[in-house]
């Protein structure tokens, strides 16, 4: 049986995906004897698919899934559904949090029996490297809104690195409504707030969640429109809360 599934959504990552996959493989070979890496391409317009296919020829642990361009959230949803691991780890393609942080998160799942452990860029022991002030400020404002509406006590829902017990991830992602299978194709990159929907459902279902501080390095990107995407994400957070109040998620 596969012990760890590493799910990596990718959109136009041809310039960095080889380096990231090399880091993941080198670490995982020393960390677990049974792992898989699931790269979900989100309809990239560059050579991400060709690069990953070529790399996978000599690294059979890598499985590539080609998605239409729907955004990061549906890519993660696809990866989780295709994962076979006892534990499922979500990682951004830029490895802004080093893959070695998985060791730290795993302690809380395997030794302390938490259902979900999320990397946090906030709190004692966390470190943000190179992040522009305006990005940090916008992130903190968004987190304040998220805590008020949906996730009180979660200081950083949006860090892309999260570890789940496999069965827990499958359960939660099967329940997504805002970010599930019905997501439409899009023209521009969009990260979304699927993390909020997943963690909101986790709290409602009484799954245990632990935040663990990590070292995170800012990687510059032109794919995010901080103002426009923040408005969309705020709208999605409101939708999640309204879905629950309307009984869209069913009995939880």
Short mmCIF file of C-alpha atoms in Angstrom, two decimals:
data_model
loop_
_atom_site.label_atom_id
_atom_site.label_comp_id
_atom_site.label_asym_id
_atom_site.label_seq_id
_atom_site.Cartn_x
_atom_site.Cartn_y
_atom_site.Cartn_z
CA UNK A 1 0.00 0.00 0.00
CA UNK A 2 1.13 3.55 -0.75
CA UNK A 3 2.01 5.41 2.45
CA UNK A 4 2.18 8.99 1.15
CA UNK A 5 0.51 10.63 -1.83
CA UNK A 6 2.01 14.02 -2.67
CA UNK A 7 -0.53 16.05 -4.69
CA UNK A 8 0.95 18.94 -6.67
CA UNK A 9 -1.31 21.18 -8.77
CA UNK A 10 0.59 22.84 -11.62
CA UNK A 11 -0.18 25.66 -14.03
CA UNK A 12 2.56 26.96 -16.32
CA UNK A 13 5.33 25.59 -14.10
CA UNK A 14 7.73 24.39 -16.82
CA UNK A 15 10.51 26.63 -15.49
CA UNK A 16 10.52 25.18 -11.99
CA UNK A 17 8.67 21.85 -11.91
CA UNK A 18 11.79 19.72 -12.56
CA UNK A 19 13.65 21.26 -9.63
CA UNK A 20 10.62 20.85 -7.36
CA UNK A 21 10.06 17.22 -8.35
CA UNK A 22 13.74 16.46 -7.80
CA UNK A 23 13.54 17.88 -4.27
CA UNK A 24 10.38 15.90 -3.52
CA UNK A 25 11.76 12.61 -4.83
CA UNK A 26 15.11 12.96 -3.08
CA UNK A 27 13.44 13.70 0.24
CA UNK A 28 10.69 11.09 -0.04
CA UNK A 29 13.15 8.31 -0.86
CA UNK A 30 14.78 8.94 2.52
CA UNK A 31 11.46 9.45 4.31
CA UNK A 32 9.13 6.73 3.05
CA UNK A 33 9.56 3.55 1.03
CA UNK A 34 6.07 3.76 -0.44
CA UNK A 35 5.03 7.03 -2.00
CA UNK A 36 3.53 8.50 -5.14
CA UNK A 37 3.64 11.99 -6.60
CA UNK A 38 0.50 13.12 -8.40
CA UNK A 39 1.02 16.17 -10.61
CA UNK A 40 -2.26 17.63 -11.83
CA UNK A 41 -1.74 19.96 -14.75
CA UNK A 42 -4.36 22.71 -14.86
CA UNK A 43 -4.45 23.17 -18.63
CA UNK A 44 -0.98 24.75 -18.78
CA UNK A 45 -0.17 26.81 -21.86
CA UNK A 46 3.58 26.26 -21.57
CA UNK A 47 5.54 22.98 -21.68
CA UNK A 48 4.67 21.79 -18.15
CA UNK A 49 3.03 18.61 -19.45
CA UNK A 50 5.95 17.70 -21.72
CA UNK A 51 8.47 18.39 -18.96
CA UNK A 52 6.64 16.25 -16.40
CA UNK A 53 6.07 13.43 -18.91
CA UNK A 54 9.77 13.38 -19.73
CA UNK A 55 10.79 13.44 -16.08
CA UNK A 56 8.37 10.64 -15.22
CA UNK A 57 10.05 8.28 -17.69
CA UNK A 58 12.90 7.77 -15.22
CA UNK A 59 10.83 8.37 -12.08
CA UNK A 60 7.87 5.97 -12.01
CA UNK A 61 6.62 7.44 -8.72
CA UNK A 62 5.30 10.40 -10.72
CA UNK A 63 1.79 10.27 -12.16
CA UNK A 64 0.58 13.09 -14.40
CA UNK A 65 -3.09 14.00 -14.73
CA UNK A 66 -4.18 16.50 -17.38
CA UNK A 67 -7.08 18.72 -16.37
CA UNK A 68 -8.83 21.43 -18.35
CA UNK A 69 -8.03 24.90 -17.04
CA UNK A 70 -10.37 25.29 -14.06
CA UNK A 71 -7.99 26.73 -11.45
CA UNK A 72 -5.98 25.39 -8.56
CA UNK A 73 -8.91 24.16 -6.49
CA UNK A 74 -10.32 21.66 -9.04
CA UNK A 75 -6.77 20.46 -9.69
CA UNK A 76 -6.31 19.65 -6.03
CA UNK A 77 -9.77 18.01 -5.97
CA UNK A 78 -8.74 15.78 -8.88
CA UNK A 79 -5.44 14.87 -7.24
CA UNK A 80 -7.06 13.90 -3.95
CA UNK A 81 -9.60 11.73 -5.74
CA UNK A 82 -6.84 9.92 -7.64
CA UNK A 83 -4.55 9.49 -4.60
CA UNK A 84 -4.00 6.06 -3.06
CA UNK A 85 -1.94 6.99 -0.01
CA UNK A 86 -2.65 6.33 3.62
CA UNK A 87 -1.71 10.00 4.01
CA UNK A 88 -2.28 12.73 1.43
CA UNK A 89 -0.06 15.80 1.35
CA UNK A 90 -0.97 18.88 -0.66
CA UNK A 91 2.03 20.87 -1.88
CA UNK A 92 2.35 23.90 -4.14
CA UNK A 93 4.57 23.43 -7.20
CA UNK A 94 6.93 26.21 -6.11
CA UNK A 95 7.68 24.43 -2.80
CA UNK A 96 7.48 27.76 -0.98
CA UNK A 97 7.41 25.56 2.13
CA UNK A 98 10.21 23.02 1.70
CA UNK A 99 9.17 19.38 1.29
CA UNK A 100 11.21 18.65 4.43
CA UNK A 101 8.43 20.33 6.44
CA UNK A 102 6.36 17.20 5.77
CA UNK A 103 8.39 15.45 8.46
CA UNK A 104 7.25 18.02 11.01
CA UNK A 105 3.59 17.73 9.97
CA UNK A 106 3.68 13.93 9.92
CA UNK A 107 4.55 13.75 13.60
CA UNK A 108 1.18 15.25 14.48
CA UNK A 109 -0.78 12.88 12.25
CA UNK A 110 1.10 9.66 12.96
CA UNK A 111 2.14 10.13 16.58
CA UNK A 112 -0.59 12.46 17.88
CA UNK A 113 -3.41 11.08 15.70
CA UNK A 114 -4.65 14.37 14.26
CA UNK A 115 -6.84 13.98 11.18
CA UNK A 116 -5.51 17.08 9.41
CA UNK A 117 -2.31 19.07 9.93
CA UNK A 118 -1.94 22.37 8.13
CA UNK A 119 1.22 24.36 7.59
CA UNK A 120 0.94 27.83 9.08
CA UNK A 121 2.88 30.98 8.27
CA UNK A 122 1.63 32.54 11.51
CA UNK A 123 2.47 32.01 15.17
CA UNK A 124 5.56 31.30 17.18
CA UNK A 125 8.14 29.40 15.16
CA UNK A 126 6.75 30.37 11.76
CA UNK A 127 8.87 32.32 9.31
CA UNK A 128 7.91 34.29 6.19
CA UNK A 129 10.84 35.10 3.93
CA UNK A 130 10.73 37.85 1.33
CA UNK A 131 7.00 38.53 1.36
CA UNK A 132 6.01 42.07 0.35
CA UNK A 133 4.24 43.98 3.09
CA UNK A 134 1.10 44.58 1.03
CA UNK A 135 0.70 40.84 0.35
CA UNK A 136 1.09 40.03 4.03
CA UNK A 137 -1.41 42.73 4.97
CA UNK A 138 -3.98 41.51 2.45
CA UNK A 139 -3.52 37.96 3.67
CA UNK A 140 -4.11 38.97 7.27
CA UNK A 141 -7.24 40.94 6.34
CA UNK A 142 -8.58 37.95 4.42
CA UNK A 143 -7.80 35.64 7.33
CA UNK A 144 -9.65 37.96 9.70
CA UNK A 145 -12.72 37.73 7.46
CA UNK A 146 -12.38 33.94 7.25
CA UNK A 147 -12.13 33.63 11.03
CA UNK A 148 -15.21 35.82 11.56
CA UNK A 149 -17.36 34.02 8.98
CA UNK A 150 -16.16 30.43 8.92
CA UNK A 151 -13.01 29.34 10.75
CA UNK A 152 -12.53 30.90 14.18
CA UNK A 153 -9.16 29.97 15.64
CA UNK A 154 -7.47 29.06 12.34
CA UNK A 155 -4.70 31.59 11.84
CA UNK A 156 -3.65 30.60 8.32
CA UNK A 157 -6.14 28.65 6.24
CA UNK A 158 -4.53 29.58 2.92
CA UNK A 159 -1.03 28.15 3.14
CA UNK A 160 -0.98 25.55 0.37
CA UNK A 161 0.74 22.79 2.33
CA UNK A 162 -1.58 20.42 4.19
CA UNK A 163 -1.43 16.81 5.36
CA UNK A 164 -4.53 14.62 5.71
CA UNK A 165 -5.25 11.10 6.72
CA UNK A 166 -6.20 9.64 3.34
CA UNK A 167 -9.73 8.59 4.29
CA UNK A 168 -10.40 12.00 5.82
CA UNK A 169 -9.29 13.82 2.67
CA UNK A 170 -11.47 11.58 0.50
CA UNK A 171 -14.48 12.22 2.73
CA UNK A 172 -14.04 15.99 2.84
CA UNK A 173 -13.30 16.52 -0.85
CA UNK A 174 -16.31 14.39 -1.81
CA UNK A 175 -18.50 16.91 0.03
CA UNK A 176 -17.23 20.10 -1.64
CA UNK A 177 -19.90 22.18 -3.36
CA UNK A 178 -18.19 25.48 -4.17
CA UNK A 179 -14.97 23.81 -5.36
CA UNK A 180 -16.08 20.32 -6.35
CA UNK A 181 -16.48 18.49 -9.64
CA UNK A 182 -18.82 21.05 -11.20
CA UNK A 183 -16.26 23.89 -11.37
CA UNK A 184 -16.37 25.60 -14.82
CA UNK A 185 -13.41 26.15 -17.12
CA UNK A 186 -11.77 29.57 -16.74
CA UNK A 187 -9.50 31.85 -18.77
CA UNK A 188 -7.23 33.27 -16.07
CA UNK A 189 -5.42 31.59 -13.20
CA UNK A 190 -7.40 31.45 -9.95
CA UNK A 191 -6.28 29.94 -6.67
CA UNK A 192 -9.61 30.08 -4.85
CA UNK A 193 -10.51 29.41 -1.23
CA UNK A 194 -11.09 25.66 -1.33
CA UNK A 195 -9.00 25.43 1.83
CA UNK A 196 -11.76 27.29 3.67
CA UNK A 197 -14.47 24.93 2.42
CA UNK A 198 -12.40 21.86 3.31
CA UNK A 199 -11.54 23.11 6.80
CA UNK A 200 -15.07 24.40 7.42
CA UNK A 201 -16.47 20.94 6.69
CA UNK A 202 -13.72 19.34 8.77
CA UNK A 203 -14.70 21.43 11.79
CA UNK A 204 -18.40 20.65 11.29
CA UNK A 205 -17.62 16.93 11.07
CA UNK A 206 -15.46 17.09 14.21
CA UNK A 207 -12.23 16.10 12.50
CA UNK A 208 -9.22 17.20 14.51
CA UNK A 209 -7.12 19.96 12.93
CA UNK A 210 -3.66 21.09 13.98
CA UNK A 211 -1.76 24.16 12.77
CA UNK A 212 2.01 23.75 12.67
CA UNK A 213 4.36 26.71 12.03
CA UNK A 214 6.65 26.37 9.03
CA UNK A 215 9.27 28.32 7.13
CA UNK A 216 7.72 29.76 3.97
CA UNK A 217 9.48 31.71 1.22
CA UNK A 218 7.57 34.13 -0.96
CA UNK A 219 7.74 33.28 -4.66
CA UNK A 220 6.81 36.11 -6.99
CA UNK A 221 3.92 35.39 -9.34
CA UNK A 222 1.88 37.34 -11.85
CA UNK A 223 -0.99 34.85 -11.72
CA UNK A 224 -2.72 36.48 -8.78
CA UNK A 225 -4.61 39.74 -8.94
CA UNK A 226 -4.57 40.56 -5.22
CA UNK A 227 -7.57 42.88 -5.27
CA UNK A 228 -9.83 41.05 -7.75
CA UNK A 229 -8.98 37.56 -6.45
CA UNK A 230 -9.53 38.69 -2.85
CA UNK A 231 -13.05 39.84 -3.76
CA UNK A 232 -13.78 36.52 -5.49
CA UNK A 233 -12.43 34.57 -2.54
CA UNK A 234 -14.44 36.64 -0.08
CA UNK A 235 -17.55 35.90 -2.15
CA UNK A 236 -16.71 32.18 -2.04
CA UNK A 237 -16.31 32.25 1.75
CA UNK A 238 -19.77 33.81 2.05
CA UNK A 239 -21.13 31.11 -0.29
CA UNK A 240 -19.66 28.39 1.92
CA UNK A 241 -21.36 29.79 5.00
CA UNK A 242 -24.67 30.25 3.17
CA UNK A 243 -24.46 26.71 1.79
CA UNK A 244 -24.27 25.39 5.32
CA UNK A 245 -27.13 27.56 6.57
CA UNK A 246 -29.29 26.40 3.64
CA UNK A 247 -28.50 22.73 4.25
CA UNK A 248 -26.64 22.31 0.94
CA UNK A 249 -24.04 20.10 2.61
CA UNK A 250 -26.71 17.90 4.14
CA UNK A 251 -26.52 16.66 7.71
CA UNK A 252 -23.07 17.18 9.18
#
